[in-house]
Tab-separated table of C-alpha atoms and ligand atoms in Angstrom:
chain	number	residue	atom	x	y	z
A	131	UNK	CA	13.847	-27.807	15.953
A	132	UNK	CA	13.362	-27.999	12.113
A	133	UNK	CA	15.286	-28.773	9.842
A	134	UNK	CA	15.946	-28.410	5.670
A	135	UNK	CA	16.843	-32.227	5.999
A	136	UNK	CA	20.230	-31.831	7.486
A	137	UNK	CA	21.643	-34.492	10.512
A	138	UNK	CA	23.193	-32.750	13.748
A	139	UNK	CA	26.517	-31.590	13.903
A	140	UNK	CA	28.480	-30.726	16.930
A	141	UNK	CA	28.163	-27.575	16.256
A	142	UNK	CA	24.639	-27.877	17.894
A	143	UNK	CA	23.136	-26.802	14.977
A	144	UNK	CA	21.465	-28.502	12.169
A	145	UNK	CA	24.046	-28.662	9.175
A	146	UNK	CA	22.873	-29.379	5.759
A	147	UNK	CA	24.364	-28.686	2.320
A	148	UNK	CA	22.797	-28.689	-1.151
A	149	UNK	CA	19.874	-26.735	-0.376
A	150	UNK	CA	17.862	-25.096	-3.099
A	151	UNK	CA	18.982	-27.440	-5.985
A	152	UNK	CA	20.390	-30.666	-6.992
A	153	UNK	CA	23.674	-32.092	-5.214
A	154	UNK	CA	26.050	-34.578	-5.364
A	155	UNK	CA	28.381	-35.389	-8.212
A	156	UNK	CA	26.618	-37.065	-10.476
A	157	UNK	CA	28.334	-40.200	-11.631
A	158	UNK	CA	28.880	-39.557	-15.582
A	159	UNK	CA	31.622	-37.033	-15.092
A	160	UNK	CA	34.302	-37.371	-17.168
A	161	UNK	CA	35.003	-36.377	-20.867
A	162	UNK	CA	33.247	-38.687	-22.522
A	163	UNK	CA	29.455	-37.890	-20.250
A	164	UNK	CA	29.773	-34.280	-21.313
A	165	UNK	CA	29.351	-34.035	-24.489
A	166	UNK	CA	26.265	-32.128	-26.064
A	167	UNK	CA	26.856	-30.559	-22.355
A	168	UNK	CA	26.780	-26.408	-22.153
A	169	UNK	CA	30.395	-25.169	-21.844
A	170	UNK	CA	30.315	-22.658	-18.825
A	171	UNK	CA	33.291	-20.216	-18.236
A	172	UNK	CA	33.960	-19.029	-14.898
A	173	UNK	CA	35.789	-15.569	-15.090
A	174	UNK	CA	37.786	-14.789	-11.566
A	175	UNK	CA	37.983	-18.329	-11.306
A	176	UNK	CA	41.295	-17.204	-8.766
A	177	UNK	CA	39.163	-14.679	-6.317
A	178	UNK	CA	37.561	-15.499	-2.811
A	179	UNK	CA	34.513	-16.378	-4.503
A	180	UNK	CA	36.072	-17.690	-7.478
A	181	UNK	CA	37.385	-20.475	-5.506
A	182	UNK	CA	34.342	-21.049	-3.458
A	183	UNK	CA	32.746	-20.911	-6.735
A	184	UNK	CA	35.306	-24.231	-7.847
A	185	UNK	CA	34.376	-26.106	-4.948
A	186	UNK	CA	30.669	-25.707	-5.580
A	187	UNK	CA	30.784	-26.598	-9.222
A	188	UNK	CA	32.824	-29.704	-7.768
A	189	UNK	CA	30.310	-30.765	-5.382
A	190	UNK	CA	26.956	-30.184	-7.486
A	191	UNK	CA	25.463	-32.500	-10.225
A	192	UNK	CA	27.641	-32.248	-13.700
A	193	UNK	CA	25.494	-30.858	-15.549
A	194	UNK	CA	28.860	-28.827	-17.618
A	195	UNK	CA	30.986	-30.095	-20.410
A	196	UNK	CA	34.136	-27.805	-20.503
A	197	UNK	CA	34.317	-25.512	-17.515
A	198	UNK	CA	36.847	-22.684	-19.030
A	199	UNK	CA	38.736	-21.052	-15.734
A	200	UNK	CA	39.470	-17.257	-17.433
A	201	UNK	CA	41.352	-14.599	-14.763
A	202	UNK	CA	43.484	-11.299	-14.957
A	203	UNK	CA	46.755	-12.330	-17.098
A	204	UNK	CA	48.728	-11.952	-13.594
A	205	UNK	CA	46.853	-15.848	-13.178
A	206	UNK	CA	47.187	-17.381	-16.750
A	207	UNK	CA	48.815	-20.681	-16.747
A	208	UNK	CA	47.869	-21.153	-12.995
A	209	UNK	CA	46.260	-24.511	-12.821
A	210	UNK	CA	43.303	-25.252	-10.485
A	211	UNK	CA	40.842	-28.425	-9.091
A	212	UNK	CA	37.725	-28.232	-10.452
A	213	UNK	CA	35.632	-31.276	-10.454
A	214	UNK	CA	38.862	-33.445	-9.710
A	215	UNK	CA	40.504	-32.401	-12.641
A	216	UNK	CA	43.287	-29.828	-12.710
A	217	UNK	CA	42.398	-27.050	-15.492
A	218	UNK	CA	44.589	-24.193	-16.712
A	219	UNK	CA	43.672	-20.293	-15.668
A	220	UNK	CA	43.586	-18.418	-19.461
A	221	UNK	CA	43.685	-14.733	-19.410
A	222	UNK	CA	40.629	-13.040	-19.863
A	223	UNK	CA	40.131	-11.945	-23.936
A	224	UNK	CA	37.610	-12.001	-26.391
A	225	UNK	CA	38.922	-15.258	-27.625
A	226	UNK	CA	38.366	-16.883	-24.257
A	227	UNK	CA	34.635	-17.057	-24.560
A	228	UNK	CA	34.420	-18.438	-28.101
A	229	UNK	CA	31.935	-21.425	-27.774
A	230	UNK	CA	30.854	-20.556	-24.355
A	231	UNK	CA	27.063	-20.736	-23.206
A	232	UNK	CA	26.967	-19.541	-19.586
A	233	UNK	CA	29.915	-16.894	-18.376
A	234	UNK	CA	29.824	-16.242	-14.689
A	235	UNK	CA	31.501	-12.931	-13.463
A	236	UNK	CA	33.012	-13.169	-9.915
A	237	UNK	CA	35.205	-9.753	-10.469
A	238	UNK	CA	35.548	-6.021	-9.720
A	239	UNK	CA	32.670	-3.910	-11.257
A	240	UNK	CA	34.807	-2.452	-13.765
A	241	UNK	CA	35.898	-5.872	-15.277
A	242	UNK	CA	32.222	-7.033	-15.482
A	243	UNK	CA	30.997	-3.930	-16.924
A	244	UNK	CA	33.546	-4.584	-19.859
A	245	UNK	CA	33.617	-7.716	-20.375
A	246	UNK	CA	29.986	-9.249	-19.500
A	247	UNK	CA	28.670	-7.262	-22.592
A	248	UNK	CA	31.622	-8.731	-24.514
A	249	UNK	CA	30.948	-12.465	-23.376
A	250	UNK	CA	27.188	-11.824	-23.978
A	251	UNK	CA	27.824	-10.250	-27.573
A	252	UNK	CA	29.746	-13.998	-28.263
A	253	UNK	CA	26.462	-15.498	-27.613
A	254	UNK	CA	27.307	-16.322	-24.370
A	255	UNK	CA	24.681	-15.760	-21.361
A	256	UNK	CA	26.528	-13.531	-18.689
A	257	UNK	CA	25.546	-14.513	-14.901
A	258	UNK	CA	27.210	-11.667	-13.213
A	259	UNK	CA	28.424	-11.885	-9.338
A	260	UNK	CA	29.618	-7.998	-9.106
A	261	UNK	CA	27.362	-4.992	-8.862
A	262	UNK	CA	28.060	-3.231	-12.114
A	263	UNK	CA	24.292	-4.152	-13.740
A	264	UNK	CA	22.296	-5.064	-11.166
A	265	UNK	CA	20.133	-1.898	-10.505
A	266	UNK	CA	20.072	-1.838	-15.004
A	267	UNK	CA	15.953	-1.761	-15.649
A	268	UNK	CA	17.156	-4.349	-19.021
A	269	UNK	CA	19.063	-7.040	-16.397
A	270	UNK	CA	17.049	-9.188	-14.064
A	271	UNK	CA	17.973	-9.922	-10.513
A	272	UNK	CA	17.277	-13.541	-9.674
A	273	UNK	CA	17.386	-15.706	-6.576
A	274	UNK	CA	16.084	-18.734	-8.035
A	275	UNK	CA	14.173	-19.674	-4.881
A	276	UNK	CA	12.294	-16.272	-5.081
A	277	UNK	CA	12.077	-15.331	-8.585
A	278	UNK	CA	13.690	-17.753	-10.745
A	279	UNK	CA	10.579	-16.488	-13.528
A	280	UNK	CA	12.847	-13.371	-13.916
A	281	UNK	CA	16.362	-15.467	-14.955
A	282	UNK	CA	14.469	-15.943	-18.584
A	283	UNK	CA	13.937	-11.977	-19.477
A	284	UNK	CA	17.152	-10.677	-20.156
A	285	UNK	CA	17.600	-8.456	-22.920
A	286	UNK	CA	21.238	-7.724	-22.723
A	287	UNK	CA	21.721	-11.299	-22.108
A	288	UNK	CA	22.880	-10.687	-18.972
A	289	UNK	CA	21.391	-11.952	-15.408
A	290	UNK	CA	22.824	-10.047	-12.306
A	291	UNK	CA	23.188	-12.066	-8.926
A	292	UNK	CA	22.717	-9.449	-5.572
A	293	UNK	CA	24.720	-8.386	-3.166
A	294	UNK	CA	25.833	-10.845	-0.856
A	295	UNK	CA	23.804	-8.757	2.644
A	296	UNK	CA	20.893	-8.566	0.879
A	297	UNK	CA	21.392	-12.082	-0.193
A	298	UNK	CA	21.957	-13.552	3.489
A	299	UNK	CA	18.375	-12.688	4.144
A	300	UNK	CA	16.176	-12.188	1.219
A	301	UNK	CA	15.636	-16.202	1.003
A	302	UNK	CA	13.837	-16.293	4.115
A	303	UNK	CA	12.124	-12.715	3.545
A	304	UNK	CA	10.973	-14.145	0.414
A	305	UNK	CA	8.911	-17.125	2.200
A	306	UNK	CA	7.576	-14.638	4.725
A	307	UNK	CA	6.358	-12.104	2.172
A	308	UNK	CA	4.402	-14.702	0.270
A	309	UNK	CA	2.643	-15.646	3.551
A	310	UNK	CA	2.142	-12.328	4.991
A	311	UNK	CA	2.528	-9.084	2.238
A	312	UNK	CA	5.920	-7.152	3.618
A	313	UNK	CA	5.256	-3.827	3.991
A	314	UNK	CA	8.440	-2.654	6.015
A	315	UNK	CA	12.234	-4.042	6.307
A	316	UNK	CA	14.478	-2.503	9.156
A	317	UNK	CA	17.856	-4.234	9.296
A	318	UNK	CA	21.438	-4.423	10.464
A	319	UNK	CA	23.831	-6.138	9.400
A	320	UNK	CA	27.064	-7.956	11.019
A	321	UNK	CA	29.093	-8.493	7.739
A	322	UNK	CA	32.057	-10.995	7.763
A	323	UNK	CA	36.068	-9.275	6.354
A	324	UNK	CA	35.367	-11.885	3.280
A	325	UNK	CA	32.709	-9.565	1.641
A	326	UNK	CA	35.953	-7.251	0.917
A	327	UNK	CA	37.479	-10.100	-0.724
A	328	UNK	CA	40.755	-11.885	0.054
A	329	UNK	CA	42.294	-8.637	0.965
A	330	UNK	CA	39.748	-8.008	3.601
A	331	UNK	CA	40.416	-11.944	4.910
A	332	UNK	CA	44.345	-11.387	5.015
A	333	UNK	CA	43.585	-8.036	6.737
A	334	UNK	CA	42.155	-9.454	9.235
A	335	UNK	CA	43.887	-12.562	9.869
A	336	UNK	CA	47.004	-10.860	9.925
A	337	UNK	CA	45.800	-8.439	13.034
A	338	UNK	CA	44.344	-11.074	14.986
A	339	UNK	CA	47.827	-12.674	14.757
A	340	UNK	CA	49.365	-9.304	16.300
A	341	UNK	CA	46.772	-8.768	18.905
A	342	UNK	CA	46.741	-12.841	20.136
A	343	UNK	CA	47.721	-13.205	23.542
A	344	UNK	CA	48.128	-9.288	24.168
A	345	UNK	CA	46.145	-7.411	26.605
A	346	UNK	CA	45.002	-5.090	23.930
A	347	UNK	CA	41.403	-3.480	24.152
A	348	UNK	CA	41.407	-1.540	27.204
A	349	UNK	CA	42.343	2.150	26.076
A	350	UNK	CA	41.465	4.365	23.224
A	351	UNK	CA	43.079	3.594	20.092
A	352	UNK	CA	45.433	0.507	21.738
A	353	UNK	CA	44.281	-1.604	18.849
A	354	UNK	CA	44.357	0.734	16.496
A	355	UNK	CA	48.236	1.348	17.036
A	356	UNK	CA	49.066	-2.026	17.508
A	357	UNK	CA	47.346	-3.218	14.031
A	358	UNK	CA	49.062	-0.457	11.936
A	359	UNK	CA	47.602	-1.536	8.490
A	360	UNK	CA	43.681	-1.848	8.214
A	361	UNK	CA	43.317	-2.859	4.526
A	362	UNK	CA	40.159	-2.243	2.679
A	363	UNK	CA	38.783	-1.064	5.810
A	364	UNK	CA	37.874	2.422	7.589
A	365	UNK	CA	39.150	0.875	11.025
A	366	UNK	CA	41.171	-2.173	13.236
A	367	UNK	CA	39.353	-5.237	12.661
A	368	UNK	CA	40.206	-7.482	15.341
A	369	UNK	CA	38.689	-6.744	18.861
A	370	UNK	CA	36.539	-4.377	16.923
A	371	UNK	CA	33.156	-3.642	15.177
A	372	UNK	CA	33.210	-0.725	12.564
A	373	UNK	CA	30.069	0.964	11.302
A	374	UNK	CA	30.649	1.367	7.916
A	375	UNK	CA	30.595	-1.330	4.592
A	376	UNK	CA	31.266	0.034	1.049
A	377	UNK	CA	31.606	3.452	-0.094
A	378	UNK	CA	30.198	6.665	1.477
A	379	UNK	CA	26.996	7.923	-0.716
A	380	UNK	CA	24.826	10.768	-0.495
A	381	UNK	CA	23.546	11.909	2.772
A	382	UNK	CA	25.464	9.355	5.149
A	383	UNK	CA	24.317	6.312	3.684
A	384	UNK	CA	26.861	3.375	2.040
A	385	UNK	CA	26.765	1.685	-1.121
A	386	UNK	CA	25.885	-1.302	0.800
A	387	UNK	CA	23.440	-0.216	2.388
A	388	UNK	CA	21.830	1.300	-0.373
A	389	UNK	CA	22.577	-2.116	-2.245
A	390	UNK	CA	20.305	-3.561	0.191
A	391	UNK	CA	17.037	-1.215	-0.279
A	392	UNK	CA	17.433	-1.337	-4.056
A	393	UNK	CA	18.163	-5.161	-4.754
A	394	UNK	CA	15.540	-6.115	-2.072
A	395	UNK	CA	12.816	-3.877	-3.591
A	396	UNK	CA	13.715	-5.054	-7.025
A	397	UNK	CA	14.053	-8.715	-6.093
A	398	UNK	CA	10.665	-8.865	-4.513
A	399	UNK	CA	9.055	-6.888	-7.025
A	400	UNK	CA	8.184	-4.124	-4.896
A	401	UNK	CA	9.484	-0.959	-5.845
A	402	UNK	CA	7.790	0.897	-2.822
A	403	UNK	CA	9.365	-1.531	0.086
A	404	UNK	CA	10.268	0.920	3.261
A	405	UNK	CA	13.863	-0.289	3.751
A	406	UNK	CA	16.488	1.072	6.341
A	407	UNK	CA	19.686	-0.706	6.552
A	408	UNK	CA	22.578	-0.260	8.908
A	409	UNK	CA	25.798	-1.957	7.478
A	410	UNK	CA	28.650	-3.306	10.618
A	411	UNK	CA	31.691	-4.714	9.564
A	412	UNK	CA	32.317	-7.470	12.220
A	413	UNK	CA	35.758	-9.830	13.101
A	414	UNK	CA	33.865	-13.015	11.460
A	415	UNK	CA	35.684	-14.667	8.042
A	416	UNK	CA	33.419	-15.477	6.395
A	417	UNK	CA	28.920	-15.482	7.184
A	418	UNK	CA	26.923	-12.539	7.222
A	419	UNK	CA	24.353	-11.962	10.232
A	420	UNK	CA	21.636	-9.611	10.100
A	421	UNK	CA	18.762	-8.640	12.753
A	422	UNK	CA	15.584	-8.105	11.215
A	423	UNK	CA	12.898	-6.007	11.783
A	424	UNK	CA	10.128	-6.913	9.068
A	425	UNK	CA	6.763	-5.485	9.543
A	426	UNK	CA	3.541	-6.996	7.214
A	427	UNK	CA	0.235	-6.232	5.594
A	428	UNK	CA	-1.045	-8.789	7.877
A	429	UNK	CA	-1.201	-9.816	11.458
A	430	UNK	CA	1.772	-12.549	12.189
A	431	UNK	CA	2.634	-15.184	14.897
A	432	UNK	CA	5.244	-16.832	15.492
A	433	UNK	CA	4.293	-20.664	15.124
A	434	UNK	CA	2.662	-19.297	11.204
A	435	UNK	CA	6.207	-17.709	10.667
A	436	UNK	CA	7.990	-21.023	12.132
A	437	UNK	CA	6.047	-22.725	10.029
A	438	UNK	CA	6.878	-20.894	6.771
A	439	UNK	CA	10.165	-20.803	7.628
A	440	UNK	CA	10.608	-24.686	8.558
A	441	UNK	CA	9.643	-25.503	5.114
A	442	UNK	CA	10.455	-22.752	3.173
A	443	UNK	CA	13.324	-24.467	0.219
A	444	UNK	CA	16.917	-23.293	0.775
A	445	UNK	CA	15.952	-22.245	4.728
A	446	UNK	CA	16.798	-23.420	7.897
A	447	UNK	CA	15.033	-22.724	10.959
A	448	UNK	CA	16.923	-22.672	14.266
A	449	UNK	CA	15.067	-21.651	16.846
A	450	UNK	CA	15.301	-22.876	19.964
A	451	UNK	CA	16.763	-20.464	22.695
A	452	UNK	CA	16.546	-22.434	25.891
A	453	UNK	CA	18.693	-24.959	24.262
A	454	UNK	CA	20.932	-22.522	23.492
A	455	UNK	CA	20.000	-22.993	19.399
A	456	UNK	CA	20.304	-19.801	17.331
A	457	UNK	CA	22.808	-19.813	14.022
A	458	UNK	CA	25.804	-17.854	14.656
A	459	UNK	CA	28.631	-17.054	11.679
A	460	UNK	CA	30.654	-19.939	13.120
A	461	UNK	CA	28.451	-22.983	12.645
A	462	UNK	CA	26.929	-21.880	9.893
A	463	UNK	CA	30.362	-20.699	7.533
A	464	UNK	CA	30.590	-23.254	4.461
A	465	UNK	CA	26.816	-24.551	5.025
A	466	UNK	CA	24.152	-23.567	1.704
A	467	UNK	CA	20.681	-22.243	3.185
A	468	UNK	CA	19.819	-19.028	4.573
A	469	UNK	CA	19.672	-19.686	8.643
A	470	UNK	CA	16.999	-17.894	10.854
A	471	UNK	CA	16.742	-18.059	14.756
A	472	UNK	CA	15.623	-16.023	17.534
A	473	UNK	CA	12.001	-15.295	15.674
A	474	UNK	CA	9.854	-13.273	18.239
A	475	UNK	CA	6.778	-11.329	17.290
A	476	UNK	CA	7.370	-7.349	18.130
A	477	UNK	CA	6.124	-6.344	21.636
A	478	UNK	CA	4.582	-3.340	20.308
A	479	UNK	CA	3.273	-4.594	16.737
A	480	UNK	CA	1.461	-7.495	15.966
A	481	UNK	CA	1.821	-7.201	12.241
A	482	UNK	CA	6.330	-7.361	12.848
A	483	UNK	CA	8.609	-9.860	13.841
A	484	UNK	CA	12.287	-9.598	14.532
A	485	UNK	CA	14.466	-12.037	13.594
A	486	UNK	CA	18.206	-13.147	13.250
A	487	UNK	CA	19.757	-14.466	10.225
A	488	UNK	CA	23.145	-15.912	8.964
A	489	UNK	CA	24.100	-16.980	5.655
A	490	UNK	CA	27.535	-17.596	4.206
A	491	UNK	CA	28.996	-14.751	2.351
A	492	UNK	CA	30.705	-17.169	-0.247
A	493	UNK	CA	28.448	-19.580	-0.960
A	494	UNK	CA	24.480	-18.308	-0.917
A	495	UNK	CA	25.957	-14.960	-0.691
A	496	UNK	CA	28.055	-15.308	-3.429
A	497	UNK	CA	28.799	-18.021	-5.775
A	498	UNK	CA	26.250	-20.538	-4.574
A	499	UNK	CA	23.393	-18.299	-6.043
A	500	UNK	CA	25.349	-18.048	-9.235
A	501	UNK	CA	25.915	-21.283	-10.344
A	502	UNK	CA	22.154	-21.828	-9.230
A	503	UNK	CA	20.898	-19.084	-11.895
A	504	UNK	CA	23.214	-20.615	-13.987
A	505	UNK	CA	21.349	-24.374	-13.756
A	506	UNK	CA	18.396	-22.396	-14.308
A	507	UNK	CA	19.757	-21.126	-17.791
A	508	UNK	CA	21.618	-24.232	-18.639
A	509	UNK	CA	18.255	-26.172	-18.512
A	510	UNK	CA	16.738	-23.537	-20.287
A	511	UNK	CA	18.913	-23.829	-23.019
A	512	UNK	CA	19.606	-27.496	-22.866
A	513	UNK	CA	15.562	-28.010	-23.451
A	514	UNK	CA	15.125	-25.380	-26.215
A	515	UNK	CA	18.171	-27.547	-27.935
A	516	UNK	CA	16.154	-30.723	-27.538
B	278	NAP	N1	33.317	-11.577	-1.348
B	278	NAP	C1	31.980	-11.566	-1.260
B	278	NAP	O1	31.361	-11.877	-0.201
B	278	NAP	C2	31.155	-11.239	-2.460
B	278	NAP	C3	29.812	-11.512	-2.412
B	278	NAP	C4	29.000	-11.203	-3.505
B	278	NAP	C5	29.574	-10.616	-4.605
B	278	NAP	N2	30.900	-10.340	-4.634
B	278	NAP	C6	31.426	-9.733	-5.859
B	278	NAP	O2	32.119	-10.740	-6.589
B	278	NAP	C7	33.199	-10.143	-7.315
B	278	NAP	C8	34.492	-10.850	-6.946
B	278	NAP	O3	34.735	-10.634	-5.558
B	278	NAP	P1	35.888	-11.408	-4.751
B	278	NAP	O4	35.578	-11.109	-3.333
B	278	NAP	O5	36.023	-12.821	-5.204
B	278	NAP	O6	37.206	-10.573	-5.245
B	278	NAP	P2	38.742	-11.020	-5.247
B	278	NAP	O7	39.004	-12.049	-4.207
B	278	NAP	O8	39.509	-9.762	-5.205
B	278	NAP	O9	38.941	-11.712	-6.705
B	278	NAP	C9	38.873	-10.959	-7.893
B	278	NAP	C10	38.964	-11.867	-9.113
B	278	NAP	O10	38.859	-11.061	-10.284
B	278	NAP	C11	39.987	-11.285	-11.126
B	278	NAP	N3	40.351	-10.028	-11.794
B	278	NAP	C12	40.662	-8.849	-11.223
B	278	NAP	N4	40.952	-7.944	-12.185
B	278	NAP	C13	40.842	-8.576	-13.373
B	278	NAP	C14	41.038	-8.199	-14.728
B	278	NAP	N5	41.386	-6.951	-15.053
B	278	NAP	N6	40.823	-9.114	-15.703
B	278	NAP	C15	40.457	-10.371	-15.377
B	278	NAP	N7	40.272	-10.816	-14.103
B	278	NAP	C16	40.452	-9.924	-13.118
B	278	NAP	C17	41.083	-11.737	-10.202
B	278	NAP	O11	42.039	-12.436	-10.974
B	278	NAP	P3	43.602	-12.482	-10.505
B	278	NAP	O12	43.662	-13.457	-9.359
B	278	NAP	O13	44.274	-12.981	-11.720
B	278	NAP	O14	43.958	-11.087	-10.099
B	278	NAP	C18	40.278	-12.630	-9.246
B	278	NAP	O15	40.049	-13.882	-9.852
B	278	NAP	C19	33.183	-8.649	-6.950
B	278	NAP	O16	32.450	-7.923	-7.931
B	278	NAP	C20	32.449	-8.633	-5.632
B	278	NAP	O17	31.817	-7.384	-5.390
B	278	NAP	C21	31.719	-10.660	-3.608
């Protein structure tokens, strides 16, 4: 097996952290070894990724001075850890992002698409998590370890970060289209309850504890009865799968899966990509898996594809079935890199593989990729200052 440079958890799978950028806390944190630092502002600072968002900023090198914590005014006052240091929630205004040089956005579309202008208007450079501006011609779509170029175009002065499905993948999808030309992505995906934010987490938490122990599961609609409440989503959660993610668009298809053909056409520059997606909402926290279909230009194997993969940044290949070594959600929730197993070449077309990949939601999904575009700026502007 190959690894990003991880060690071997009991898990059975390799487990590394930090992949795709600089890590550790650096050792002049503290007031005094941030000044002439950018000041970054974190808005949703109290949401599911919000707080993953926290830890990551805690765990990464300091490269902030003042990290502003901004949320709804339900929040303001709340104080929160970030980088060992308790820091007061203020409530979002126009005021809150006076001096600020980076603004990430982990909330609903409707906040971002009011307020990531406004932060971006104050000079500040908006990183936004949600999906109000991501599909906009004027805002780039970056995942910095397949088109970080594209962070330093952005003519509203705002940088959009993709939807977390398309995000569990496109890593890995990146390294294999550089090798081989993609001509063709057929997908489905097994999305975790924490892609419908804390709500969809409680939701499900809170079933599981009413259908523990039970015999539930063995006649139409016994789970569905016994659940009673299914939160954000279309159906029971627990002892369940349901075929639906997002909202219901034209001709059958969901926002999220149509999030996935746009953002991975858009990300990989190629605006003709054939891309079906088939969005499942599974009873995992927190890790999106996905099977993958992905058919090339070119003829592949499978040792040139391990190969890519193995040392492809921000990847981790784990593929090794007679050991019983494929990622699954539950060794791979809280880990960075985008984890692919159970590569086999298509029995009926040389130029496809199928694969299976996990990635957590939260962090690469989510707020991992963000405060990664967000280096990427915060260099940017900390050389053009120099
Ligand atoms: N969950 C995922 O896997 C995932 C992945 C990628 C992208 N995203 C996107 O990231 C964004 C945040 O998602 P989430 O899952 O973290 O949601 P969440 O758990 O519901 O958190 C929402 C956050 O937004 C804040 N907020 C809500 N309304 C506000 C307002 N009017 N003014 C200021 N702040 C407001 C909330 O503050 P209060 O606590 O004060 O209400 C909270 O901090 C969404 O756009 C989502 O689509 C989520």
């Amino acid at each position: 097996m190959t690894g990003a440079g991880g060690g071997r958890g009991e898990s059975g799978v390799n487990v590394v952290s930090g992949v795709g950028g600089v890590t550790s806390v650096s050792g002049d944190s503290g007031a005094a070894g941030r000044a002439g630092k950018p000041t970054l502002a974190v808005v949703g600072a109290t949401g599911a990724v919000g707080t993953v968002m926290l830890g990551i900023l805690s765990e990464r090198a300091d490269i902030w001075g003042e990290i502003r914590l901004i949320a709804s005014p339900r929040s303001a006052g709340r104080k929160l850890t970030v980088r060992g240091e308790e820091v007061e929630v203020v409530a979002l205004s126009e005021e809150a992002f006076e001096g600020v040089d980076v603004a990430m956005f982990d909330v609903p579309d409707e906040v971002s698409a009011q307020w990531a202008p406004i932060a971006a208007a104050k000079g500040a450079v908006a990183v936004d998590n949600s999906g109000a501006f991501r599909m906009d011609p004027d805002v780039p779509l970056v995942v910095p370890e397949v088109n970080a170029h594209a962070a330093r175009v952005r003519p509203r002065g705002i940088i959009s970060n993709p939807n977390c499905t398309t995000l569990s993948m496109i890593v890995a999808m990146g390294a294999l289209h550089a090798e081989f030309g993609l001509s063709e992505l057929i997908v489905s995906s097994y999305q975790a309850v924490s892609g419908a934010g804390k709500e969809g987490v409680d939701t499900l938490r809170a079933q599981l504890a009413k259908v523990a122990g039970t015999e539930l599961g063995t006649q139409p609609g016994d789970v569905r009865r016994a659940v009673g409440d299914t939160g954000p989503f279309p159906g029971p959660m627990a002892l369940n799968v349901v075929p639906f993610a997002g909202s219901l668009k034209e001709d059958g298809w969901t926002s999220e899966e149509l999030k996935v053909r746009n953002e991975s056409r858009k990300i990989l520059g190629l605006p003709e990509l054939r891309v079906t997606a088939t969005c499942v909402r599974v009873p995992v926290i927190t890790t999106h898996s996905l099977t993958v279909h992905a058919r090339f230009e070119n003829e592949v194997t499978v040792p040139a594809a391990h190969e890519i993969l193995a040392s492809a940044p921000g990847v981790v290949l784990c593929d090794n079935p007679a050991e019983g070594e494929f990622p699954t959600p539950a060794d791979v929730v809280g880990t960075d890199p985008t984890w692919v197993g159970r590569v086999r070449r298509s029995m009926d077309d040389p130029k496809a593989l199928e694969l299976f990949v996990c990635g957590d939601n939260l962090r690469k999904g989510a707020a991992l990729n963000t405060a990664q575009i967000a280096e990427v700026v915060a260099a940017e502007l900390t050389a053009s200052r120099n």
